[in-house]
mmCIF file of C-alpha atoms in Angstrom:
data_model
loop_
_atom_site.group_PDB
_atom_site.id
_atom_site.type_symbol
_atom_site.label_atom_id
_atom_site.label_comp_id
_atom_site.label_asym_id
_atom_site.label_seq_id
_atom_site.Cartn_x
_atom_site.Cartn_y
_atom_site.Cartn_z
ATOM 1 C CA MET N 352 -7.132 6.644 -16.379
ATOM 2 C CA GLY N 353 -9.022 9.794 -15.438
ATOM 3 C CA LYS N 354 -8.268 12.192 -12.635
ATOM 4 C CA PHE N 355 -8.039 10.863 -9.136
ATOM 5 C CA GLU N 356 -7.313 12.153 -5.667
ATOM 6 C CA LEU N 357 -5.257 10.402 -3.045
ATOM 7 C CA VAL N 358 -7.066 9.766 0.201
ATOM 8 C CA THR N 359 -6.053 12.151 2.970
ATOM 9 C CA ILE N 360 -5.568 10.701 6.431
ATOM 10 C CA PRO N 361 -5.903 13.369 9.153
ATOM 11 C CA SER N 362 -2.570 14.358 10.711
ATOM 12 C CA THR N 363 -3.669 13.185 14.175
ATOM 13 C CA ASP N 364 -4.448 9.736 12.739
ATOM 14 C CA ILE N 365 -1.069 9.647 10.996
ATOM 15 C CA GLU N 366 0.770 10.570 14.195
ATOM 16 C CA TYR N 367 -1.133 7.879 16.092
ATOM 17 C CA VAL N 368 -0.479 5.140 13.503
ATOM 18 C CA ILE N 369 3.226 6.004 13.254
ATOM 19 C CA GLU N 370 3.614 5.971 17.029
ATOM 20 C CA ARG N 371 1.792 2.646 17.290
ATOM 21 C CA LEU N 372 3.915 1.048 14.549
ATOM 22 C CA LYS N 373 7.103 2.238 16.235
ATOM 23 C CA ASN N 374 6.063 1.111 19.720
ATOM 24 C CA HIS N 375 4.247 -2.131 18.962
ATOM 25 C CA GLU N 376 5.754 -3.314 15.685
ATOM 26 C CA LYS N 377 9.278 -2.068 16.488
ATOM 27 C CA MET N 378 9.509 -0.192 13.204
ATOM 28 C CA THR N 379 11.894 2.672 12.704
ATOM 29 C CA HIS N 380 10.339 6.082 12.132
ATOM 30 C CA GLU N 381 11.197 5.829 8.429
ATOM 31 C CA GLU N 382 9.592 2.372 8.098
ATOM 32 C CA ALA N 383 6.448 3.564 9.865
ATOM 33 C CA VAL N 384 6.183 6.630 7.618
ATOM 34 C CA LYS N 385 6.566 4.443 4.511
ATOM 35 C CA CYS N 386 3.843 2.115 5.792
ATOM 36 C CA VAL N 387 1.490 5.036 6.356
ATOM 37 C CA GLN N 388 2.198 6.376 2.854
ATOM 38 C CA GLU N 389 1.319 3.000 1.375
ATOM 39 C CA LEU N 390 -1.732 2.777 3.656
ATOM 40 C CA ILE N 391 -2.848 6.026 2.006
ATOM 41 C CA HIS N 392 -2.356 4.353 -1.370
ATOM 42 C CA PHE N 393 -4.303 1.284 -0.205
ATOM 43 C CA TYR N 394 -7.160 3.457 1.056
ATOM 44 C CA THR N 395 -7.114 5.285 -2.292
ATOM 45 C CA ALA N 396 -7.593 1.984 -4.117
ATOM 46 C CA ILE N 397 -10.532 1.194 -1.821
ATOM 47 C CA LYS N 398 -11.981 4.648 -2.520
ATOM 48 C CA TYR N 399 -11.925 3.859 -6.236
ATOM 49 C CA GLY N 400 -13.745 0.555 -5.768
ATOM 50 C CA LYS N 401 -10.869 -1.907 -5.686
ATOM 51 C CA ARG N 402 -11.118 -5.017 -3.535
ATOM 52 C CA GLY N 403 -8.101 -6.883 -2.284
ATOM 53 C CA SER N 404 -5.579 -7.341 0.439
ATOM 54 C CA PRO N 405 -2.726 -5.108 1.495
ATOM 55 C CA SER N 406 0.762 -6.434 2.134
ATOM 56 C CA ASP N 407 1.656 -7.607 5.638
ATOM 57 C CA MET N 408 3.369 -4.294 6.430
ATOM 58 C CA ILE N 409 0.419 -2.216 5.247
ATOM 59 C CA ASP N 410 -1.926 -4.536 7.132
ATOM 60 C CA LYS N 411 -0.021 -3.695 10.331
ATOM 61 C CA ALA N 412 -0.656 0.002 9.678
ATOM 62 C CA TRP N 413 -4.319 -0.694 8.929
ATOM 63 C CA HIS N 414 -4.637 -2.685 12.174
ATOM 64 C CA ALA N 415 -3.032 0.173 14.091
ATOM 65 C CA HIS N 416 -5.545 2.605 12.612
ATOM 66 C CA ILE N 417 -8.510 0.313 13.319
ATOM 67 C CA LEU N 418 -7.526 -0.179 16.967
ATOM 68 C CA ASN N 419 -8.471 3.424 17.666
ATOM 69 C CA THR N 420 -12.065 2.686 16.709
ATOM 70 C CA PRO N 421 -13.539 6.193 17.152
ATOM 71 C CA MET N 422 -10.701 7.697 15.092
ATOM 72 C CA TYR N 423 -10.971 5.011 12.391
ATOM 73 C CA MET N 424 -14.763 5.215 12.243
ATOM 74 C CA GLU N 425 -14.675 8.994 11.831
ATOM 75 C CA PHE N 426 -12.023 8.670 9.106
ATOM 76 C CA THR N 427 -13.874 5.993 7.116
ATOM 77 C CA GLN N 428 -17.225 7.765 7.404
ATOM 78 C CA ALA N 429 -15.696 11.042 6.192
ATOM 79 C CA THR N 430 -13.594 9.432 3.452
ATOM 80 C CA PHE N 431 -15.783 6.624 2.134
ATOM 81 C CA GLY N 432 -19.220 7.568 3.445
ATOM 82 C CA ARG N 433 -19.350 4.293 5.343
ATOM 83 C CA PHE N 434 -17.426 2.199 7.838
ATOM 84 C CA VAL N 435 -14.800 0.116 6.018
ATOM 85 C CA HIS N 436 -14.573 -3.299 7.625
ATOM 86 C CA HIS N 437 -11.410 -5.380 7.763
ATOM 87 C CA VAL N 438 -12.247 -9.019 7.040
ATOM 88 C CA PRO N 439 -9.082 -11.138 7.052
ATOM 89 C CA TYR N 440 -8.894 -14.431 5.218
ATOM 90 C CA TRP N 441 -8.857 -17.508 7.415
ATOM 91 C CA SER N 442 -10.074 -21.100 7.130
ATOM 92 C CA GLY N 443 -13.687 -19.983 7.647
ATOM 93 C CA HIS N 444 -13.451 -17.067 5.209
ATOM 94 C CA GLN N 445 -11.528 -17.869 2.055
ATOM 95 C CA SER N 446 -10.940 -15.613 -0.911
ATOM 96 C CA ASP N 447 -13.614 -15.829 -3.579
ATOM 97 C CA GLY N 448 -11.018 -15.060 -6.255
ATOM 98 C CA THR N 449 -12.566 -11.742 -7.285
ATOM 99 C CA GLU N 450 -10.040 -9.463 -5.577
ATOM 100 C CA ASP N 451 -8.157 -6.886 -7.556
ATOM 101 C CA ASP N 452 -4.358 -6.813 -7.612
ATOM 102 C CA ILE N 453 -4.156 -3.563 -5.707
ATOM 103 C CA TYR N 454 -0.389 -3.242 -6.100
ATOM 104 C CA LYS N 455 -0.570 -3.418 -9.903
ATOM 105 C CA TYR N 456 -3.528 -1.038 -9.880
ATOM 106 C CA LEU N 457 -1.518 1.491 -7.854
ATOM 107 C CA ILE N 458 1.461 1.167 -10.214
ATOM 108 C CA SER N 459 -0.818 1.934 -13.168
ATOM 109 C CA LEU N 460 -2.438 4.828 -11.271
ATOM 110 C CA LEU N 461 0.587 6.424 -9.593
ATOM 111 C CA GLY N 462 3.576 5.103 -11.530
ATOM 112 C CA VAL N 463 6.399 2.845 -10.451
ATOM 113 C CA ASP N 464 8.379 5.606 -8.736
ATOM 114 C CA HIS N 465 5.514 6.530 -6.408
ATOM 115 C CA VAL N 466 4.665 3.136 -4.899
ATOM 116 C CA ASP N 467 7.069 1.551 -2.405
ATOM 117 C CA ALA N 468 7.646 -1.985 -3.658
ATOM 118 C CA THR N 469 9.410 -2.993 -0.451
ATOM 119 C CA VAL N 470 6.399 -2.129 1.713
ATOM 120 C CA TRP N 471 4.178 -4.043 -0.718
ATOM 121 C CA GLY N 472 6.599 -7.004 -0.701
ATOM 122 C CA GLN N 473 6.920 -6.657 -4.475
ATOM 123 C CA GLU N 474 10.463 -5.446 -5.176
ATOM 124 C CA GLU N 475 11.075 -7.524 -8.283
ATOM 125 C CA ILE N 476 7.757 -6.674 -9.936
ATOM 126 C CA ASN N 477 8.737 -3.042 -10.391
ATOM 127 C CA CYS N 478 11.660 -4.136 -12.520
ATOM 128 C CA VAL N 479 9.454 -5.704 -15.160
ATOM 129 C CA TYR N 480 5.897 -4.500 -14.603
ATOM 130 C CA ASN N 481 5.655 -0.881 -15.623
ATOM 131 C CA GLU N 482 5.309 -0.998 -19.392
ATOM 132 C CA HIS N 483 5.637 2.800 -19.504
ATOM 133 C CA SER N 484 9.241 2.632 -18.305
ATOM 134 C CA SER N 485 12.137 2.027 -20.635
ATOM 135 C CA ASP N 486 14.518 -0.883 -20.108
ATOM 136 C CA VAL N 487 17.125 1.587 -18.845
ATOM 137 C CA GLN N 488 14.662 3.110 -16.345
ATOM 138 C CA ARG N 489 13.704 -0.344 -15.024
ATOM 139 C CA LEU N 490 17.332 -1.397 -14.649
ATOM 140 C CA GLU N 491 18.234 1.877 -12.918
ATOM 141 C CA TYR N 492 15.286 1.430 -10.562
ATOM 142 C CA CYS N 493 16.427 -2.090 -9.717
ATOM 143 C CA GLN N 494 19.997 -1.053 -9.130
ATOM 144 C CA LYS N 495 18.913 1.822 -6.906
ATOM 145 C CA ASN N 496 16.172 0.079 -4.932
ATOM 146 C CA ILE N 497 16.895 -3.625 -4.740
ATOM 147 C CA SER N 498 19.899 -4.963 -2.911
ATOM 148 C CA SER N 499 20.524 -7.883 -5.263
ATOM 149 C CA HIS N 500 19.881 -6.175 -8.601
ATOM 150 C CA ARG N 501 21.438 -9.110 -10.453
ATOM 151 C CA GLN N 502 18.015 -10.759 -10.164
ATOM 152 C CA CYS N 503 16.378 -7.903 -12.050
ATOM 153 C CA THR N 504 15.523 -8.201 -15.677
ATOM 154 C CA THR N 505 14.738 -5.627 -18.298
ATOM 155 C CA SER N 506 12.499 -7.911 -20.328
ATOM 156 C CA LYS N 507 8.788 -7.270 -20.432
#
């Protein structure tokens, strides 16, 4: 993969989203910060043309950002050159099956150690997904980051 740049969310936006997640989603400061970091990763995937859904936790951060519509509109216009709509799936709007697996894309782009599997709801995938990691690295990651590492495997 060629060079890429992570999306930059303005510091005022970050402060707002973190505060909203803490106050309305009852997240700890650390959880809110992790969600914002993964929101940055999600926005980066969008910037590079990926289509797909974030995890529930990242979606909460995205919703928080969107609720401040002037702030969000300014951010999306400056970052993407357009307003980025949020269109959730529901009975009247089903997936057409063409979405990208954004989590796997981010792992390939950033590496397993730079994407928070817990925020993406993908803890176990990191143990087996990253083909660039050795079996020892995957097992160490599992033991360090997943509470029940007995479920982790080192097979590809």
